[in-house]
Short mmCIF file of C-alpha atoms in Angstrom, two decimals:
data_model
loop_
_atom_site.label_atom_id
_atom_site.label_comp_id
_atom_site.label_asym_id
_atom_site.label_seq_id
_atom_site.Cartn_x
_atom_site.Cartn_y
_atom_site.Cartn_z
CA MET P 1 -23.69 -24.76 -3.08
CA THR P 2 -25.63 -22.63 -0.60
CA VAL P 3 -24.76 -18.92 -0.57
CA VAL P 4 -24.78 -17.55 2.97
CA ARG P 5 -26.89 -14.44 3.61
CA ASN P 6 -26.24 -12.34 6.69
CA VAL P 7 -27.26 -8.94 8.05
CA LEU P 8 -24.87 -7.08 10.33
CA THR P 9 -26.72 -4.74 12.70
CA ASN P 10 -26.13 -2.40 15.66
CA LEU P 11 -23.29 -0.51 14.04
CA ASN P 12 -22.37 2.92 12.76
CA ALA P 13 -21.02 2.84 9.22
CA ALA P 14 -18.43 5.13 7.67
CA THR P 15 -19.12 4.16 4.07
CA LEU P 16 -16.46 6.41 2.46
CA GLN P 17 -18.56 6.40 -0.69
CA ALA P 18 -17.54 8.89 -3.35
CA GLY P 19 -19.80 11.90 -3.41
CA THR P 20 -20.89 11.60 0.21
CA ASP P 21 -20.09 14.26 2.79
CA GLY P 22 -17.03 13.54 4.91
CA TYR P 23 -16.96 9.94 6.06
CA GLY P 24 -20.37 9.07 4.61
CA LEU P 25 -21.55 8.27 8.13
CA LEU P 26 -24.72 6.23 8.70
CA PRO P 27 -25.83 5.95 12.35
CA ASP P 28 -27.69 2.82 13.51
CA ALA P 29 -26.80 1.14 10.25
CA ALA P 30 -27.07 -2.36 8.83
CA ILE P 31 -25.03 -4.14 6.16
CA ALA P 32 -26.54 -7.01 4.16
CA ILE P 33 -24.07 -9.58 2.86
CA GLU P 34 -24.61 -12.44 0.44
CA GLY P 35 -21.62 -14.71 -0.07
CA ASP P 36 -18.58 -12.48 -0.50
CA GLN P 37 -20.49 -9.36 -1.56
CA ILE P 38 -22.19 -6.43 0.09
CA CYS P 39 -25.78 -6.29 -1.17
CA TRP P 40 -27.14 -3.34 0.81
CA VAL P 41 -25.94 -0.65 3.24
CA GLY P 42 -28.23 1.75 5.03
CA GLN P 43 -29.96 2.65 8.26
CA ARG P 44 -31.39 -0.32 10.11
CA ASP P 45 -35.01 0.84 9.97
CA GLU P 46 -34.76 1.01 6.16
CA LEU P 47 -33.63 -2.62 5.68
CA PRO P 48 -35.44 -3.99 2.60
CA GLY P 49 -38.19 -6.50 3.25
CA SER P 50 -36.30 -9.19 1.34
CA TRP P 51 -33.67 -9.13 4.08
CA GLN P 52 -35.93 -8.97 7.13
CA ASP P 53 -35.85 -12.75 7.64
CA ALA P 54 -32.08 -13.18 7.04
CA PRO P 55 -29.87 -14.14 10.03
CA GLN P 56 -28.74 -11.04 11.92
CA GLN P 57 -25.43 -10.52 13.71
CA ASP P 58 -25.15 -7.88 16.44
CA MET P 59 -21.93 -5.86 15.98
CA GLN P 60 -22.22 -4.29 19.45
CA GLY P 61 -22.23 -0.65 18.42
CA CYS P 62 -18.90 -0.80 16.57
CA LEU P 63 -17.86 1.63 13.88
CA ALA P 64 -17.73 -0.14 10.50
CA THR P 65 -15.35 1.02 7.79
CA PRO P 66 -14.06 -0.56 4.62
CA SER P 67 -11.15 -2.84 5.52
CA LEU P 68 -7.80 -1.14 5.04
CA VAL P 69 -5.59 -1.11 1.95
CA ASP P 70 -1.79 -0.77 2.03
CA CYS P 71 -1.01 0.30 -1.53
CA HIS P 72 2.81 0.65 -1.34
CA THR P 73 5.08 -1.84 0.45
CA HIS P 74 8.45 -3.53 0.02
CA ILE P 75 7.61 -6.10 2.66
CA VAL P 76 9.53 -9.07 1.20
CA TYR P 77 13.28 -8.71 1.82
CA GLY P 78 16.23 -10.36 3.47
CA GLY P 79 18.33 -9.18 6.40
CA SER P 80 17.90 -6.16 8.65
CA ARG P 81 19.12 -2.56 8.60
CA ALA P 82 18.71 -1.96 12.35
CA ARG P 83 22.48 -1.82 12.86
CA GLU P 84 22.77 0.88 10.16
CA PHE P 85 20.06 2.86 11.93
CA GLU P 86 22.12 2.71 15.09
CA LEU P 87 25.33 3.66 13.28
CA SER P 88 23.71 6.68 11.66
CA LEU P 89 22.41 7.92 15.02
CA ASN P 90 25.93 7.56 16.40
CA GLY P 91 27.26 9.87 13.71
CA ALA P 92 28.16 7.65 10.75
CA SER P 93 27.41 9.24 7.37
CA TYR P 94 25.39 7.51 4.64
CA GLU P 95 28.60 7.26 2.60
CA GLU P 96 30.47 5.62 5.48
CA ILE P 97 27.66 3.12 5.97
CA ALA P 98 27.58 2.37 2.25
CA ARG P 99 31.38 1.85 2.12
CA ALA P 100 31.00 -0.65 4.95
CA GLY P 101 28.56 -2.65 2.82
CA GLY P 102 25.39 -1.03 4.11
CA GLY P 103 22.55 0.75 2.38
CA ILE P 104 20.28 -0.81 -0.20
CA ARG P 105 23.09 -3.04 -1.43
CA SER P 106 23.18 -4.80 1.93
CA THR P 107 19.49 -5.63 1.50
CA VAL P 108 20.14 -6.79 -2.06
CA ALA P 109 22.93 -9.09 -0.88
CA ALA P 110 20.81 -10.51 1.95
CA THR P 111 17.80 -11.00 -0.32
CA ARG P 112 19.85 -12.73 -2.99
CA ALA P 113 21.33 -15.07 -0.36
CA ALA P 114 18.00 -15.96 1.27
CA SER P 115 15.86 -18.90 0.21
CA GLU P 116 12.19 -18.47 -0.65
CA ASP P 117 11.21 -20.06 2.65
CA GLU P 118 13.49 -17.69 4.56
CA LEU P 119 12.04 -14.65 2.80
CA LEU P 120 8.53 -15.92 3.49
CA ALA P 121 9.28 -16.52 7.17
CA GLY P 122 10.61 -12.97 7.48
CA ALA P 123 7.67 -11.39 5.69
CA LEU P 124 4.78 -13.16 7.42
CA PRO P 125 5.14 -11.41 10.82
CA ARG P 126 5.09 -8.06 9.01
CA ILE P 127 1.99 -9.14 7.08
CA ASP P 128 0.33 -10.31 10.29
CA ALA P 129 0.93 -6.92 11.91
CA LEU P 130 -0.97 -5.26 9.05
CA LEU P 131 -3.69 -7.90 9.08
CA GLY P 132 -4.08 -7.33 12.80
CA GLU P 133 -4.98 -3.70 12.10
CA GLY P 134 -7.67 -4.43 9.53
CA VAL P 135 -5.76 -4.71 6.24
CA THR P 136 -7.17 -7.10 3.63
CA LEU P 137 -5.48 -5.76 0.47
CA ILE P 138 -1.75 -5.16 0.18
CA GLU P 139 0.63 -4.37 -2.64
CA ILE P 140 4.09 -5.98 -2.46
CA LYS P 141 6.98 -4.86 -4.64
CA SER P 142 10.11 -6.67 -5.74
CA GLY P 143 13.28 -4.60 -6.22
CA TYR P 144 15.79 -6.07 -3.78
CA GLY P 145 17.02 -8.69 -6.21
CA LEU P 146 18.02 -6.60 -9.22
CA ASP P 147 18.77 -9.79 -11.12
CA LEU P 148 16.48 -12.23 -12.88
CA GLU P 149 16.58 -15.07 -10.35
CA THR P 150 16.01 -13.00 -7.21
CA GLU P 151 13.33 -10.75 -8.68
CA LEU P 152 11.36 -13.85 -9.63
CA LYS P 153 12.00 -15.31 -6.19
CA MET P 154 10.65 -12.23 -4.41
CA LEU P 155 7.51 -12.17 -6.53
CA ARG P 156 6.88 -15.87 -5.94
CA VAL P 157 7.12 -15.28 -2.20
CA ALA P 158 4.65 -12.40 -2.46
CA ARG P 159 2.20 -14.66 -4.30
CA ARG P 160 2.59 -17.32 -1.59
CA ILE P 161 1.66 -14.81 1.09
CA GLY P 162 -1.73 -14.40 -0.56
CA GLU P 163 -2.19 -18.18 -0.40
CA LEU P 164 -1.20 -18.50 3.25
CA ARG P 165 -3.04 -15.51 4.72
CA PRO P 166 -6.60 -14.18 4.28
CA VAL P 167 -5.42 -11.12 2.39
CA LYS P 168 -5.38 -10.17 -1.27
CA VAL P 169 -1.83 -9.54 -2.50
CA LEU P 170 -1.08 -7.56 -5.64
CA THR P 171 2.51 -7.82 -6.84
CA THR P 172 4.55 -5.08 -8.49
CA PHE P 173 7.79 -5.58 -10.40
CA LEU P 174 10.32 -2.95 -9.28
CA GLY P 175 13.42 -4.05 -11.16
CA ALA P 176 14.32 -0.40 -11.81
CA HIS P 177 14.73 0.29 -8.11
CA ALA P 178 18.49 0.78 -7.85
CA LEU P 179 21.62 -0.02 -9.81
CA PRO P 180 23.08 -3.41 -8.80
CA PRO P 181 26.81 -3.56 -8.06
CA GLU P 182 27.60 -5.64 -11.14
CA TYR P 183 26.25 -2.82 -13.34
CA GLU P 184 28.16 -0.01 -11.59
CA GLY P 185 28.51 2.91 -14.04
CA ARG P 186 26.33 1.18 -16.65
CA SER P 187 22.78 2.23 -15.82
CA ASP P 188 21.60 2.24 -19.45
CA GLU P 189 22.79 -1.32 -19.88
CA TYR P 190 20.96 -2.34 -16.72
CA ILE P 191 17.72 -0.76 -17.94
CA GLN P 192 18.13 -2.65 -21.21
CA PHE P 193 18.62 -5.87 -19.23
CA VAL P 194 15.42 -5.16 -17.27
CA CYS P 195 13.46 -4.51 -20.46
CA ASP P 196 14.88 -7.33 -22.57
CA GLU P 197 15.18 -10.14 -20.04
CA VAL P 198 13.73 -9.61 -16.58
CA LEU P 199 10.37 -7.95 -17.22
CA PRO P 200 9.39 -10.34 -20.06
CA ALA P 201 10.25 -13.31 -17.84
CA VAL P 202 8.20 -11.88 -14.97
CA GLN P 203 5.22 -11.32 -17.24
CA ALA P 204 5.51 -14.76 -18.86
CA LYS P 205 5.26 -16.39 -15.43
CA GLY P 206 2.30 -14.24 -14.39
CA LEU P 207 4.11 -12.89 -11.35
CA ALA P 208 3.39 -9.16 -11.62
CA ASP P 209 0.19 -7.14 -11.59
CA ALA P 210 2.00 -3.84 -12.27
CA VAL P 211 5.42 -2.29 -12.93
CA ASP P 212 7.12 0.38 -10.82
CA ALA P 213 10.38 2.34 -11.02
CA PHE P 214 12.38 4.77 -8.89
CA CYS P 215 12.91 8.02 -10.81
CA GLU P 216 15.50 10.01 -8.89
CA GLY P 217 19.06 11.27 -9.12
CA ILE P 218 20.27 8.33 -7.03
CA ALA P 219 18.30 5.89 -9.18
CA PHE P 220 17.08 6.32 -12.78
CA SER P 221 16.26 9.21 -15.09
CA PRO P 222 12.81 9.93 -16.55
CA GLU P 223 14.07 8.77 -19.95
CA GLN P 224 15.29 5.47 -18.53
CA VAL P 225 12.08 4.90 -16.60
CA SER P 226 10.04 5.74 -19.70
CA ARG P 227 11.79 2.88 -21.50
CA VAL P 228 10.69 0.50 -18.74
CA PHE P 229 7.14 1.82 -18.96
CA ASP P 230 7.09 1.38 -22.75
CA CYS P 231 8.08 -2.23 -22.21
CA ALA P 232 5.38 -2.66 -19.58
CA ALA P 233 2.76 -1.26 -21.97
CA LYS P 234 3.74 -3.76 -24.65
CA LEU P 235 3.27 -6.54 -22.10
CA GLY P 236 -0.11 -5.19 -20.97
CA LEU P 237 0.98 -4.19 -17.45
CA PRO P 238 -0.07 -0.93 -15.73
CA VAL P 239 2.62 1.28 -14.21
CA LYS P 240 3.31 3.39 -11.13
CA ILE P 241 6.30 5.42 -10.03
CA HIS P 242 8.46 6.51 -7.09
CA SER P 243 9.06 10.15 -8.00
CA GLU P 244 9.87 13.63 -6.74
CA GLN P 245 10.98 12.29 -3.35
CA LEU P 246 14.39 13.99 -3.17
CA SER P 247 14.30 16.35 -6.16
CA ASN P 248 12.08 17.36 -9.06
CA LEU P 249 13.08 15.50 -12.22
CA GLY P 250 9.64 15.58 -13.85
CA GLY P 251 9.14 11.86 -13.36
CA THR P 252 5.56 12.27 -12.20
CA ALA P 253 4.46 14.10 -15.33
CA MET P 254 6.22 11.49 -17.45
CA ALA P 255 4.46 8.69 -15.57
CA ALA P 256 1.10 10.43 -15.97
CA ARG P 257 1.66 10.44 -19.72
CA HIS P 258 1.93 6.67 -19.38
CA LYS P 259 -1.42 6.68 -17.52
CA ALA P 260 0.22 5.62 -14.26
CA LEU P 261 -2.06 4.24 -11.57
CA SER P 262 -0.16 6.22 -8.96
CA ALA P 263 2.83 8.44 -8.29
CA ASP P 264 4.33 7.96 -4.84
CA HIS P 265 6.34 10.12 -2.38
CA LEU P 266 5.98 13.48 -4.23
CA GLU P 267 7.66 15.84 -1.76
CA TYR P 268 9.15 17.91 -4.61
CA LEU P 269 6.17 17.66 -6.97
CA ASP P 270 5.48 20.82 -9.00
CA SER P 271 2.35 22.28 -10.58
CA ALA P 272 3.07 20.69 -13.98
CA GLY P 273 3.21 17.28 -12.36
CA ILE P 274 -0.02 17.91 -10.47
CA GLU P 275 -1.82 19.00 -13.62
CA ALA P 276 -0.57 15.92 -15.46
CA MET P 277 -1.81 13.68 -12.64
CA LYS P 278 -5.21 15.37 -12.70
CA GLU P 279 -5.58 14.84 -16.44
CA ALA P 280 -4.46 11.20 -16.27
CA GLY P 281 -6.42 10.24 -13.15
CA THR P 282 -3.18 9.27 -11.39
CA VAL P 283 -3.47 8.86 -7.61
CA ALA P 284 -1.00 10.64 -5.32
CA VAL P 285 0.36 8.19 -2.71
CA LEU P 286 1.97 9.96 0.24
CA LEU P 287 4.37 8.01 2.46
CA PRO P 288 4.72 9.72 5.85
CA GLY P 289 6.70 6.81 7.33
CA ALA P 290 9.64 7.51 5.01
CA PHE P 291 9.31 11.26 5.58
CA TYR P 292 9.46 10.68 9.34
CA PHE P 293 12.22 8.06 9.36
CA LEU P 294 14.51 10.06 7.06
CA ARG P 295 13.75 13.27 8.97
CA GLU P 296 12.79 15.09 5.80
CA THR P 297 11.68 18.71 5.84
CA GLN P 298 10.20 19.19 2.35
CA HIS P 299 6.45 18.55 2.61
CA PRO P 300 4.45 17.21 -0.34
CA PRO P 301 2.20 19.90 -1.88
CA LEU P 302 -0.96 18.78 -0.09
CA GLN P 303 -3.07 21.88 -0.65
CA GLU P 304 -2.21 22.02 -4.35
CA LEU P 305 -3.20 18.36 -4.73
CA ARG P 306 -6.47 19.08 -2.92
CA ASP P 307 -7.18 22.12 -5.09
CA ALA P 308 -6.60 20.07 -8.25
CA GLY P 309 -8.88 17.27 -7.05
CA VAL P 310 -6.14 14.64 -7.26
CA PRO P 311 -7.08 11.62 -5.10
CA ILE P 312 -4.64 11.25 -2.19
CA ALA P 313 -3.78 7.84 -0.77
CA LEU P 314 -1.49 6.82 2.08
CA ALA P 315 0.68 3.74 2.54
CA THR P 316 3.29 2.40 4.94
CA ASP P 317 6.12 2.05 2.38
CA ALA P 318 7.17 -0.86 4.64
CA ASN P 319 10.84 -1.48 3.87
CA PRO P 320 14.08 -2.10 5.79
CA GLY P 321 15.93 1.09 4.93
CA SER P 322 13.69 4.14 5.02
CA SER P 323 10.31 3.12 6.47
CA PRO P 324 10.29 0.04 8.73
CA LEU P 325 6.62 0.73 9.38
CA THR P 326 3.89 -1.93 9.54
CA SER P 327 0.98 0.09 10.93
CA LEU P 328 -1.52 1.91 8.76
CA LEU P 329 -3.12 3.35 11.89
CA LEU P 330 0.16 5.02 12.82
CA CYS P 331 0.54 6.05 9.18
CA MET P 332 -2.79 7.90 9.49
CA ASN P 333 -1.58 9.78 12.55
CA MET P 334 1.71 10.66 10.86
CA ALA P 335 -0.16 12.00 7.81
CA CYS P 336 -2.28 14.21 10.06
CA THR P 337 0.52 15.49 12.29
CA LEU P 338 3.31 15.78 9.70
CA PHE P 339 1.39 16.68 6.53
CA ARG P 340 -1.70 18.30 8.15
CA MET P 341 -4.14 15.96 6.44
CA THR P 342 -7.54 15.73 8.09
CA PRO P 343 -8.60 12.45 9.75
CA GLN P 344 -11.27 12.06 7.06
CA GLU P 345 -8.66 12.45 4.32
CA ALA P 346 -6.41 9.98 6.09
CA LEU P 347 -9.14 7.33 6.35
CA ALA P 348 -10.09 7.81 2.71
CA GLY P 349 -6.37 7.54 1.95
CA ILE P 350 -6.12 4.01 3.33
CA THR P 351 -9.46 2.79 1.94
CA ARG P 352 -11.12 4.32 -1.12
CA ASN P 353 -8.13 6.16 -2.60
CA ALA P 354 -5.67 3.38 -1.80
CA ALA P 355 -7.92 0.93 -3.64
CA GLN P 356 -7.96 3.30 -6.62
CA ALA P 357 -4.15 3.50 -6.53
CA LEU P 358 -4.11 -0.27 -7.10
CA GLY P 359 -6.79 -0.29 -9.79
CA GLN P 360 -9.22 -1.98 -7.37
CA ALA P 361 -11.76 0.77 -6.80
CA ASP P 362 -14.50 -1.23 -8.51
CA VAL P 363 -14.29 -4.08 -6.01
CA CYS P 364 -13.26 -2.61 -2.63
CA GLY P 365 -12.41 0.53 -0.67
CA THR P 366 -15.97 1.64 0.21
CA LEU P 367 -19.02 0.17 1.88
CA GLU P 368 -21.65 -0.06 -0.81
CA ALA P 369 -23.68 -2.60 -2.73
CA GLY P 370 -21.69 -4.56 -5.28
CA LYS P 371 -18.35 -4.26 -3.44
CA GLN P 372 -16.59 -7.15 -1.76
CA ALA P 373 -17.61 -7.68 1.85
CA ASN P 374 -14.25 -6.56 3.26
CA ILE P 375 -15.19 -4.72 6.46
CA ALA P 376 -13.34 -3.61 9.59
CA PHE P 377 -15.22 -3.09 12.86
CA TRP P 378 -13.68 -0.80 15.45
CA ASN P 379 -14.26 -0.13 19.16
CA VAL P 380 -14.53 3.63 18.63
CA LYS P 381 -17.36 6.13 18.58
CA GLU P 382 -15.88 8.62 16.10
CA PRO P 383 -13.92 7.83 12.90
CA ALA P 384 -11.37 10.53 13.82
CA GLU P 385 -10.26 8.35 16.73
CA LEU P 386 -8.55 5.99 14.25
CA ALA P 387 -6.11 8.77 13.37
CA TYR P 388 -6.06 10.40 16.80
CA ARG P 389 -4.84 7.54 18.99
CA ILE P 390 -1.12 6.66 18.87
CA GLY P 391 0.02 3.08 19.39
CA PHE P 392 -3.54 1.86 20.00
CA ASN P 393 -5.35 -0.77 17.94
CA PRO P 394 -9.15 -0.66 18.44
CA LEU P 395 -9.96 -3.35 15.84
CA ASN P 396 -12.84 -5.50 17.07
CA ARG P 397 -13.69 -7.70 14.08
CA LEU P 398 -12.46 -8.10 10.51
CA PHE P 399 -14.42 -9.53 7.58
CA TYR P 400 -12.72 -10.60 4.34
CA LEU P 401 -14.87 -11.70 1.41
CA GLY P 402 -17.80 -12.03 3.78
CA GLN P 403 -15.94 -14.26 6.24
CA ASP P 404 -15.07 -13.29 9.80
CA ILE P 405 -11.26 -13.68 9.96
CA THR P 406 -10.87 -12.21 13.44
CA LYS P 407 -9.80 -15.62 14.80
CA HIS P 408 -6.84 -15.57 12.42
CA LYS P 409 -5.90 -12.11 13.68
CA VAL P 410 -5.96 -13.27 17.31
CA ASN P 411 -3.98 -16.42 16.56
CA GLN P 412 -1.24 -14.54 14.77
CA GLN P 413 -0.65 -11.87 17.41
#
């Protein structure tokens, strides 16, 4: 089998390599690709002699960045919560909506009732929206089944997405997302059910790459989540956590003790949690879409995370109830305007740091030799424009594993 060699020229590259200043910008750059791997990145006039005779492709002065990574989504679900959104804006309280069958339980009911094909058909347009903005790696969580059959169904659908679209899908089991109605008032029993029956079945079928849990007053306690994480460790699965979104229960510090890949939301994170994350190498994943949609006012401790050197990632948190967002470009702008992140931090947050939050930093997230040739090319002059423009998609070309998948993007839009 012949391995294709190719040199991409006439571009400016924001490599996002660790240790480089800012974006790691290289003007008048070239990228040498062999098969699905980047072999060399540098300025065009420094292209090694071994590559001088390789076919060259003119990228027309585009800005090249690593392709984007959405490291926190709930993109597979049934039904819609648009009517609840309307009701709330017309004055209905959360409690009133919940009594009428709304809230997360409405999504659980719709997801349980939907077939795999129906869930897939609903998810693919959301996936295509992300793909159309340069995403080639996405994490998809379960958590709207809350029973054995539906959790497995959601994870199977997530796996199918990775077979039907040119995107790498990592799946996360989120059985400890909320308390299902049949376990009302029996949260400990539900956690035991998750640990004894659901998680082992998920792992036996190879359907999960990680395990997540929602640690919050409206969900599960740190002690309950720790039991889930102990089970995950026995099964050889890494963990991550939804924590400190609405209050400070110490879930982040607990997750860090379990060497969590990431802790997500973090609006109420304290100094003890930050120190624990620093020691464990846990990535902070901020979710400005949920902050915006829920009209929150408590900001995550951005400066404290910076000062501690904790890597900060961003994600859409795409879900039907609190963040119906399928644009990482808009997510960047939200992070800058709402949280006061810099455009450079925002771009690193959806490339290098997002890859680290998924345990994929060794294969993607930066433009450098040895990484997968997953590259986005943009019709912009300055990297800051990706965060600056609102409702504008400047993607010109998208490479995934060395292949130009731009045609797929055009066909799906």
